[in-house]
Amino acid sequence: MTWCCLNGTMMPIEQAKISPMDRGFLFGDGVYEVMARVDGRIRAKSLHQARLQSSLDAIGLSVSVDDVFAGVDQLTEKAGLLDAKIYIQVTRGAAAARDHAFPSKISPTVFLTISEFAAVSQKPSIAIVRPDIRWRRNSIKSVSLLGNVLLMQEARASGAHEAILHRDHLVTEASTSNVFVIRGQSLMTPPLSDLILPGITRHLVIEMASQIGLNVIEEPIHVDSLPDADGVFVSSSTRGLMPIVELDPGGQVGNGQLTQAFMALQAAYDERLHHHE
Ligand code: PDD
């Protein structure tokens, strides 16, 4: 049985009902989080709590993050999965009438799901490279994901695994992950801004890179510079570190092989995943 939690009540997912007037459905008016649970522990839980709080604040939605995470604890216990992927969806809720502006009386919808998941090392992968067609406030983890959906679909349809995005020729992020470039002993990634999600995995990668002696540079990256990097990889809670060895357009990245720096980072990430908070 697949369990979920809807507005604090645990139930089999088939029994969960949300109004068609829910503003998540009508307007994409909501935010979400995705977390990996590994060996019975949510990876970097406090960072996910803080990011959910900032997404809620950014859209003027008042929901107790502590209550949401109490629901997550109950759901993980009920599901009994030590290795799982957990989604938190919070929308502004359902109002009687449709109006773009916030209704005065409305209570949020909080929907939690959990599914089996194994954090495994990713194979060398292919990314398409495309203009970033999304809105300009991507630091909010919004449920309005149509741009990301269309870009990922385009990647899949062309046999690739991700879409790396650029705005005015500067790399922003990828459709479901953050982007990193390796050059020698330097690790480069675009700086945090409204244009990218402050990825939790990005945060951990930067921390680990410094610990293993890489020189971390948070600076704009020109999209044309990607193919002649030594390595490119993307990061996310569900995929961990995914090496990109081919770009379309762009061709092979570096010599097409994984760099020592990437392998050291991957080893540090695996260690962190299994042995730390
Ligand atoms: N995606 N950028 C975008 C656009 C994302 O959707 C994600 C995560 C990231 C990486 O963030 P984090 O390291 O915190 O997972 C960056 C998740 C996995 C998803 O939507 O399923």
mmCIF file of C-alpha atoms and ligand atoms in Angstrom:
data_model
loop_
_atom_site.group_PDB
_atom_site.id
_atom_site.type_symbol
_atom_site.label_atom_id
_atom_site.label_comp_id
_atom_site.label_asym_id
_atom_site.label_seq_id
_atom_site.Cartn_x
_atom_site.Cartn_y
_atom_site.Cartn_z
ATOM 1 C CA MET A 1 0.000 0.000 0.000
ATOM 2 C CA THR A 2 1.243 3.515 -0.822
ATOM 3 C CA TRP A 3 0.646 5.903 2.056
ATOM 4 C CA CYS A 4 0.384 9.664 1.862
ATOM 5 C CA CYS A 5 -0.456 12.437 4.305
ATOM 6 C CA LEU A 6 -3.075 15.021 3.346
ATOM 7 C CA ASN A 7 -3.592 17.953 5.705
ATOM 8 C CA GLY A 8 -2.240 15.995 8.659
ATOM 9 C CA THR A 9 -4.191 12.775 8.013
ATOM 10 C CA MET A 10 -2.421 9.596 6.971
ATOM 11 C CA MET A 11 -4.212 7.627 4.259
ATOM 12 C CA PRO A 12 -3.659 5.254 1.335
ATOM 13 C CA ILE A 13 -2.939 7.433 -1.681
ATOM 14 C CA GLU A 14 -6.087 6.254 -3.543
ATOM 15 C CA GLN A 15 -8.215 7.862 -0.822
ATOM 16 C CA ALA A 16 -6.607 11.304 -1.010
ATOM 17 C CA LYS A 17 -8.962 13.923 -2.494
ATOM 18 C CA ILE A 18 -8.119 17.536 -3.312
ATOM 19 C CA SER A 19 -10.668 20.088 -4.562
ATOM 20 C CA PRO A 20 -10.510 21.061 -8.258
ATOM 21 C CA MET A 21 -10.699 24.625 -6.891
ATOM 22 C CA ASP A 22 -7.314 24.156 -5.224
ATOM 23 C CA ARG A 23 -5.080 27.041 -6.280
ATOM 24 C CA GLY A 24 -2.209 24.623 -6.844
ATOM 25 C CA PHE A 25 -4.305 23.102 -9.646
ATOM 26 C CA LEU A 26 -5.801 26.371 -10.967
ATOM 27 C CA PHE A 27 -2.776 28.688 -10.738
ATOM 28 C CA GLY A 28 0.280 26.652 -9.716
ATOM 29 C CA ASP A 29 0.012 28.703 -6.500
ATOM 30 C CA GLY A 30 2.209 26.673 -4.176
ATOM 31 C CA VAL A 31 5.684 25.458 -3.286
ATOM 32 C CA TYR A 32 7.316 22.081 -2.733
ATOM 33 C CA GLU A 33 10.340 20.246 -1.387
ATOM 34 C CA VAL A 34 11.989 16.970 -2.365
ATOM 35 C CA MET A 35 14.143 15.090 0.120
ATOM 36 C CA ALA A 36 16.148 11.885 0.102
ATOM 37 C CA ARG A 37 15.966 9.579 3.117
ATOM 38 C CA VAL A 38 19.036 7.382 3.312
ATOM 39 C CA ASP A 39 19.610 4.639 5.924
ATOM 40 C CA GLY A 40 16.575 5.948 7.823
ATOM 41 C CA ARG A 41 17.783 9.570 7.970
ATOM 42 C CA ILE A 42 16.640 12.535 5.890
ATOM 43 C CA ARG A 43 19.699 13.994 4.176
ATOM 44 C CA ALA A 44 20.358 17.588 5.299
ATOM 45 C CA LYS A 45 16.899 17.882 6.893
ATOM 46 C CA SER A 46 17.519 21.270 8.496
ATOM 47 C CA LEU A 47 18.521 22.769 5.123
ATOM 48 C CA HIS A 48 15.280 21.493 3.553
ATOM 49 C CA GLN A 49 13.302 22.961 6.478
ATOM 50 C CA ALA A 50 14.971 26.342 5.988
ATOM 51 C CA ARG A 51 14.396 26.308 2.222
ATOM 52 C CA LEU A 52 10.720 25.385 2.626
ATOM 53 C CA GLN A 53 10.357 28.291 5.062
ATOM 54 C CA SER A 54 11.929 30.703 2.578
ATOM 55 C CA SER A 55 9.753 29.448 -0.319
ATOM 56 C CA LEU A 56 6.643 29.888 1.870
ATOM 57 C CA ASP A 57 7.756 33.386 2.903
ATOM 58 C CA ALA A 58 8.433 34.329 -0.726
ATOM 59 C CA ILE A 59 4.827 33.592 -1.724
ATOM 60 C CA GLY A 60 3.233 34.954 1.467
ATOM 61 C CA LEU A 61 1.974 31.603 2.718
ATOM 62 C CA SER A 62 1.813 31.002 6.440
ATOM 63 C CA VAL A 63 2.248 27.319 7.303
ATOM 64 C CA SER A 64 4.160 25.820 10.230
ATOM 65 C CA VAL A 65 7.238 24.064 8.845
ATOM 66 C CA ASP A 66 7.544 22.184 12.149
ATOM 67 C CA ASP A 67 4.021 20.793 11.686
ATOM 68 C CA VAL A 68 4.791 19.823 8.094
ATOM 69 C CA PHE A 69 7.892 17.943 9.236
ATOM 70 C CA ALA A 70 5.968 16.271 12.068
ATOM 71 C CA GLY A 71 3.730 14.907 9.271
ATOM 72 C CA VAL A 72 6.823 13.773 7.374
ATOM 73 C CA ASP A 73 8.014 11.842 10.456
ATOM 74 C CA GLN A 74 4.622 10.144 10.838
ATOM 75 C CA LEU A 75 4.493 9.268 7.153
ATOM 76 C CA THR A 76 8.008 7.804 7.097
ATOM 77 C CA GLU A 77 7.139 5.696 10.126
ATOM 78 C CA LYS A 78 3.921 4.464 8.528
ATOM 79 C CA ALA A 79 5.610 3.668 5.213
ATOM 80 C CA GLY A 80 8.536 1.952 6.928
ATOM 81 C CA LEU A 81 10.993 2.808 4.149
ATOM 82 C CA LEU A 82 14.596 3.379 5.205
ATOM 83 C CA ASP A 83 15.586 4.589 1.734
ATOM 84 C CA ALA A 84 12.951 6.838 0.269
ATOM 85 C CA LYS A 85 12.134 9.939 -1.705
ATOM 86 C CA ILE A 86 9.793 12.336 0.113
ATOM 87 C CA TYR A 87 7.786 15.099 -1.566
ATOM 88 C CA ILE A 88 6.165 17.968 0.343
ATOM 89 C CA GLN A 89 3.601 19.984 -1.639
ATOM 90 C CA VAL A 90 2.040 23.068 -0.030
ATOM 91 C CA THR A 91 -0.530 25.125 -1.933
ATOM 92 C CA ARG A 92 -2.573 28.151 -0.904
ATOM 93 C CA GLY A 93 -5.628 25.872 -0.787
ATOM 94 C CA ALA A 94 -9.109 25.886 -2.326
ATOM 95 C CA ALA A 95 -11.356 28.985 -2.435
ATOM 96 C CA ALA A 96 -15.057 29.170 -3.369
ATOM 97 C CA ALA A 97 -14.419 31.471 -6.319
ATOM 98 C CA ARG A 98 -11.628 31.806 -8.824
ATOM 99 C CA ASP A 99 -9.627 35.001 -8.388
ATOM 100 C CA HIS A 100 -5.954 35.545 -9.180
ATOM 101 C CA ALA A 101 -5.426 37.593 -5.993
ATOM 102 C CA PHE A 102 -5.181 35.765 -2.650
ATOM 103 C CA PRO A 103 -8.615 34.996 -1.128
ATOM 104 C CA SER A 104 -9.057 36.369 2.400
ATOM 105 C CA LYS A 105 -10.368 33.119 3.846
ATOM 106 C CA ILE A 106 -8.503 30.039 2.754
ATOM 107 C CA SER A 107 -6.538 27.246 4.381
ATOM 108 C CA PRO A 108 -3.486 25.712 2.745
ATOM 109 C CA THR A 109 -3.319 22.217 1.345
ATOM 110 C CA VAL A 110 -0.364 20.186 2.623
ATOM 111 C CA PHE A 111 0.257 16.937 0.763
ATOM 112 C CA LEU A 112 3.128 14.559 1.563
ATOM 113 C CA THR A 113 4.172 11.505 -0.415
ATOM 114 C CA ILE A 114 6.890 8.936 0.047
ATOM 115 C CA SER A 115 8.241 6.336 -2.348
ATOM 116 C CA GLU A 116 11.050 3.827 -2.457
ATOM 117 C CA PHE A 117 14.309 5.213 -3.714
ATOM 118 C CA ALA A 118 17.952 4.204 -3.856
ATOM 119 C CA ALA A 119 20.685 6.848 -3.856
ATOM 120 C CA VAL A 120 23.027 5.358 -6.455
ATOM 121 C CA SER A 121 25.949 6.806 -8.411
ATOM 122 C CA GLN A 122 24.830 8.152 -11.764
ATOM 123 C CA LYS A 123 26.229 6.975 -15.089
ATOM 124 C CA PRO A 124 27.995 9.382 -17.480
ATOM 125 C CA SER A 125 25.110 11.222 -19.138
ATOM 126 C CA ILE A 126 24.084 13.514 -21.990
ATOM 127 C CA ALA A 127 22.562 16.998 -21.624
ATOM 128 C CA ILE A 128 20.870 19.188 -24.168
ATOM 129 C CA VAL A 129 21.754 22.878 -23.818
ATOM 130 C CA ARG A 130 18.883 25.325 -24.250
ATOM 131 C CA PRO A 131 17.800 28.904 -23.485
ATOM 132 C CA ASP A 132 16.200 29.167 -20.034
ATOM 133 C CA ILE A 133 12.535 29.750 -20.919
ATOM 134 C CA ARG A 134 11.310 29.879 -17.300
ATOM 135 C CA TRP A 135 10.148 32.830 -15.207
ATOM 136 C CA ARG A 136 12.736 34.922 -13.316
ATOM 137 C CA ARG A 137 12.147 33.793 -9.742
ATOM 138 C CA ASN A 138 13.584 30.320 -9.754
ATOM 139 C CA SER A 139 14.982 30.624 -6.232
ATOM 140 C CA ILE A 140 11.411 29.898 -5.077
ATOM 141 C CA LYS A 141 10.766 26.148 -5.230
ATOM 142 C CA SER A 142 7.429 26.729 -6.934
ATOM 143 C CA VAL A 143 5.064 23.986 -8.114
ATOM 144 C CA SER A 144 4.663 25.981 -11.369
ATOM 145 C CA LEU A 145 7.083 23.789 -13.294
ATOM 146 C CA LEU A 146 5.809 23.985 -16.877
ATOM 147 C CA GLY A 147 9.081 25.442 -18.210
ATOM 148 C CA ASN A 148 11.095 22.708 -16.439
ATOM 149 C CA VAL A 149 8.650 20.051 -17.656
ATOM 150 C CA LEU A 150 8.924 21.130 -21.308
ATOM 151 C CA LEU A 151 12.718 21.286 -21.123
ATOM 152 C CA MET A 152 13.069 17.856 -19.484
ATOM 153 C CA GLN A 153 10.665 16.394 -22.030
ATOM 154 C CA GLU A 154 12.782 17.838 -24.832
ATOM 155 C CA ALA A 155 15.870 16.257 -23.239
ATOM 156 C CA ARG A 156 14.186 12.845 -22.957
ATOM 157 C CA ALA A 157 12.805 13.024 -26.497
ATOM 158 C CA SER A 158 16.314 13.562 -27.841
ATOM 159 C CA GLY A 159 17.796 10.694 -25.829
ATOM 160 C CA ALA A 160 19.430 12.986 -23.228
ATOM 161 C CA HIS A 161 19.130 12.937 -19.430
ATOM 162 C CA GLU A 162 19.037 16.638 -18.544
ATOM 163 C CA ALA A 163 18.660 20.099 -20.053
ATOM 164 C CA ILE A 164 21.347 22.626 -19.094
ATOM 165 C CA LEU A 165 19.935 26.154 -19.331
ATOM 166 C CA HIS A 166 21.354 29.585 -20.103
ATOM 167 C CA ARG A 167 20.065 33.146 -20.002
ATOM 168 C CA ASP A 168 21.885 35.730 -22.139
ATOM 169 C CA HIS A 169 24.552 33.027 -22.753
ATOM 170 C CA LEU A 170 25.219 32.566 -19.021
ATOM 171 C CA VAL A 171 24.484 29.158 -17.499
ATOM 172 C CA THR A 172 21.710 29.277 -14.895
ATOM 173 C CA GLU A 173 20.993 25.691 -13.815
ATOM 174 C CA ALA A 174 19.459 22.560 -15.341
ATOM 175 C CA SER A 175 15.776 21.591 -15.576
ATOM 176 C CA THR A 176 15.883 19.595 -12.312
ATOM 177 C CA SER A 177 19.386 20.217 -10.947
ATOM 178 C CA ASN A 178 22.264 22.689 -10.413
ATOM 179 C CA VAL A 179 25.294 22.852 -12.719
ATOM 180 C CA PHE A 180 29.014 22.529 -11.881
ATOM 181 C CA VAL A 181 32.129 22.795 -14.062
ATOM 182 C CA ILE A 182 35.533 21.285 -13.256
ATOM 183 C CA ARG A 183 38.760 22.852 -14.570
ATOM 184 C CA GLY A 184 41.920 21.369 -13.081
ATOM 185 C CA GLN A 185 41.586 21.722 -9.316
ATOM 186 C CA SER A 186 38.853 24.384 -9.605
ATOM 187 C CA LEU A 187 35.135 23.806 -9.236
ATOM 188 C CA MET A 188 32.921 26.469 -10.779
ATOM 189 C CA THR A 189 29.197 27.031 -10.379
ATOM 190 C CA PRO A 190 26.875 29.991 -11.100
ATOM 191 C CA PRO A 191 26.388 32.247 -8.041
ATOM 192 C CA LEU A 192 23.090 32.148 -6.123
ATOM 193 C CA SER A 193 20.521 34.607 -7.482
ATOM 194 C CA ASP A 194 16.810 34.793 -8.286
ATOM 195 C CA LEU A 195 17.580 32.827 -11.444
ATOM 196 C CA ILE A 196 18.485 29.520 -9.785
ATOM 197 C CA LEU A 197 17.284 27.251 -7.014
ATOM 198 C CA PRO A 198 19.615 27.244 -4.003
ATOM 199 C CA GLY A 199 20.059 23.472 -4.259
ATOM 200 C CA ILE A 200 20.712 21.567 -1.048
ATOM 201 C CA THR A 201 23.030 19.226 -2.950
ATOM 202 C CA ARG A 202 24.794 22.296 -4.423
ATOM 203 C CA HIS A 203 25.385 23.495 -0.852
ATOM 204 C CA LEU A 204 26.807 20.108 0.197
ATOM 205 C CA VAL A 205 28.997 19.861 -2.929
ATOM 206 C CA ILE A 206 30.534 23.284 -2.248
ATOM 207 C CA GLU A 207 31.244 22.286 1.360
ATOM 208 C CA MET A 208 32.802 18.950 0.344
ATOM 209 C CA ALA A 209 34.827 20.477 -2.497
ATOM 210 C CA SER A 210 36.548 22.841 -0.079
ATOM 211 C CA GLN A 211 37.204 19.958 2.312
ATOM 212 C CA ILE A 212 38.933 17.887 -0.380
ATOM 213 C CA GLY A 213 41.079 20.819 -1.505
ATOM 214 C CA LEU A 214 39.271 22.030 -4.624
ATOM 215 C CA ASN A 215 39.171 25.736 -5.297
ATOM 216 C CA VAL A 216 35.462 26.708 -5.363
ATOM 217 C CA ILE A 217 34.540 29.628 -7.638
ATOM 218 C CA GLU A 218 30.944 30.921 -7.647
ATOM 219 C CA GLU A 219 30.960 33.032 -10.806
ATOM 220 C CA PRO A 220 28.932 33.355 -14.021
ATOM 221 C CA ILE A 221 29.754 30.624 -16.568
ATOM 222 C CA HIS A 222 29.502 31.324 -20.314
ATOM 223 C CA VAL A 223 27.577 28.562 -22.043
ATOM 224 C CA ASP A 224 30.145 28.352 -24.858
ATOM 225 C CA SER A 225 32.849 27.454 -22.310
ATOM 226 C CA LEU A 226 31.157 24.185 -21.270
ATOM 227 C CA PRO A 227 32.585 21.804 -23.913
ATOM 228 C CA ASP A 228 36.214 22.660 -23.194
ATOM 229 C CA ALA A 229 35.851 22.187 -19.428
ATOM 230 C CA ASP A 230 37.582 19.122 -17.941
ATOM 231 C CA GLY A 231 34.230 18.011 -16.574
ATOM 232 C CA VAL A 232 30.613 19.071 -16.125
ATOM 233 C CA PHE A 233 28.140 17.610 -13.646
ATOM 234 C CA VAL A 234 24.707 18.393 -12.268
ATOM 235 C CA SER A 235 23.474 17.928 -8.707
ATOM 236 C CA SER A 236 20.148 17.213 -7.024
ATOM 237 C CA SER A 237 18.656 15.433 -4.017
ATOM 238 C CA THR A 238 17.400 12.553 -6.121
ATOM 239 C CA ARG A 239 20.252 12.135 -8.590
ATOM 240 C CA GLY A 240 23.154 13.138 -6.362
ATOM 241 C CA LEU A 241 26.068 14.048 -8.665
ATOM 242 C CA MET A 242 25.426 13.213 -12.333
ATOM 243 C CA PRO A 243 28.397 13.578 -14.711
ATOM 244 C CA ILE A 244 27.639 15.092 -18.118
ATOM 245 C CA VAL A 245 30.061 13.850 -20.785
ATOM 246 C CA GLU A 246 28.211 15.040 -23.874
ATOM 247 C CA LEU A 247 26.381 18.266 -24.706
ATOM 248 C CA ASP A 248 23.884 18.937 -27.484
ATOM 249 C CA PRO A 249 24.860 21.312 -28.963
ATOM 250 C CA GLY A 250 28.515 21.317 -27.882
ATOM 251 C CA GLY A 251 29.677 17.719 -28.271
ATOM 252 C CA GLN A 252 32.029 15.895 -25.936
ATOM 253 C CA VAL A 253 32.992 17.538 -22.627
ATOM 254 C CA GLY A 254 36.797 17.618 -22.201
ATOM 255 C CA ASN A 255 38.189 14.205 -23.153
ATOM 256 C CA GLY A 256 34.879 12.494 -22.387
ATOM 257 C CA GLN A 257 36.284 10.807 -19.247
ATOM 258 C CA LEU A 258 35.416 11.415 -15.593
ATOM 259 C CA THR A 259 38.046 13.562 -13.881
ATOM 260 C CA GLN A 260 39.896 12.666 -10.667
ATOM 261 C CA ALA A 261 38.269 15.708 -9.054
ATOM 262 C CA PHE A 262 34.784 14.394 -9.918
ATOM 263 C CA MET A 263 35.576 10.942 -8.566
ATOM 264 C CA ALA A 264 36.915 12.434 -5.335
ATOM 265 C CA LEU A 265 33.742 14.521 -4.969
ATOM 266 C CA GLN A 266 31.537 11.507 -5.702
ATOM 267 C CA ALA A 267 33.365 9.493 -3.025
ATOM 268 C CA ALA A 268 33.010 12.344 -0.517
ATOM 269 C CA TYR A 269 29.296 12.652 -1.348
ATOM 270 C CA ASP A 270 28.664 8.900 -0.877
ATOM 271 C CA GLU A 271 30.484 8.994 2.437
ATOM 272 C CA ARG A 272 28.482 12.022 3.579
ATOM 273 C CA LEU A 273 25.188 10.470 2.485
ATOM 274 C CA HIS A 274 25.699 7.373 4.578
ATOM 275 C CA HIS A 275 27.575 8.690 7.590
ATOM 276 C CA HIS A 276 26.413 12.218 8.361
ATOM 277 C CA GLU A 277 23.255 14.297 8.911
HETATM 278 N N1 PDD B 1 14.820 19.035 -8.186
HETATM 279 N N2 PDD B 1 17.344 23.181 -9.679
HETATM 280 C C1 PDD B 1 16.108 22.750 -9.981
HETATM 281 C C2 PDD B 1 15.338 23.484 -11.033
HETATM 282 C C3 PDD B 1 15.548 21.645 -9.320
HETATM 283 O O1 PDD B 1 14.300 21.234 -9.609
HETATM 284 C C4 PDD B 1 16.335 20.960 -8.343
HETATM 285 C C5 PDD B 1 15.809 19.779 -7.592
HETATM 286 C C6 PDD B 1 17.633 21.442 -8.078
HETATM 287 C C7 PDD B 1 18.529 20.775 -7.047
HETATM 288 O O2 PDD B 1 18.085 21.033 -5.742
HETATM 289 P P1 PDD B 1 18.361 20.012 -4.549
HETATM 290 O O3 PDD B 1 19.802 19.732 -4.548
HETATM 291 O O4 PDD B 1 17.919 20.735 -3.349
HETATM 292 O O5 PDD B 1 17.547 18.756 -4.820
HETATM 293 C C8 PDD B 1 18.100 22.555 -8.753
HETATM 294 C C9 PDD B 1 14.155 18.023 -7.440
HETATM 295 C C10 PDD B 1 14.991 16.835 -7.153
HETATM 296 C C11 PDD B 1 12.822 17.699 -8.084
HETATM 297 O O6 PDD B 1 12.169 18.655 -8.471
HETATM 298 O O7 PDD B 1 12.423 16.531 -8.139
#
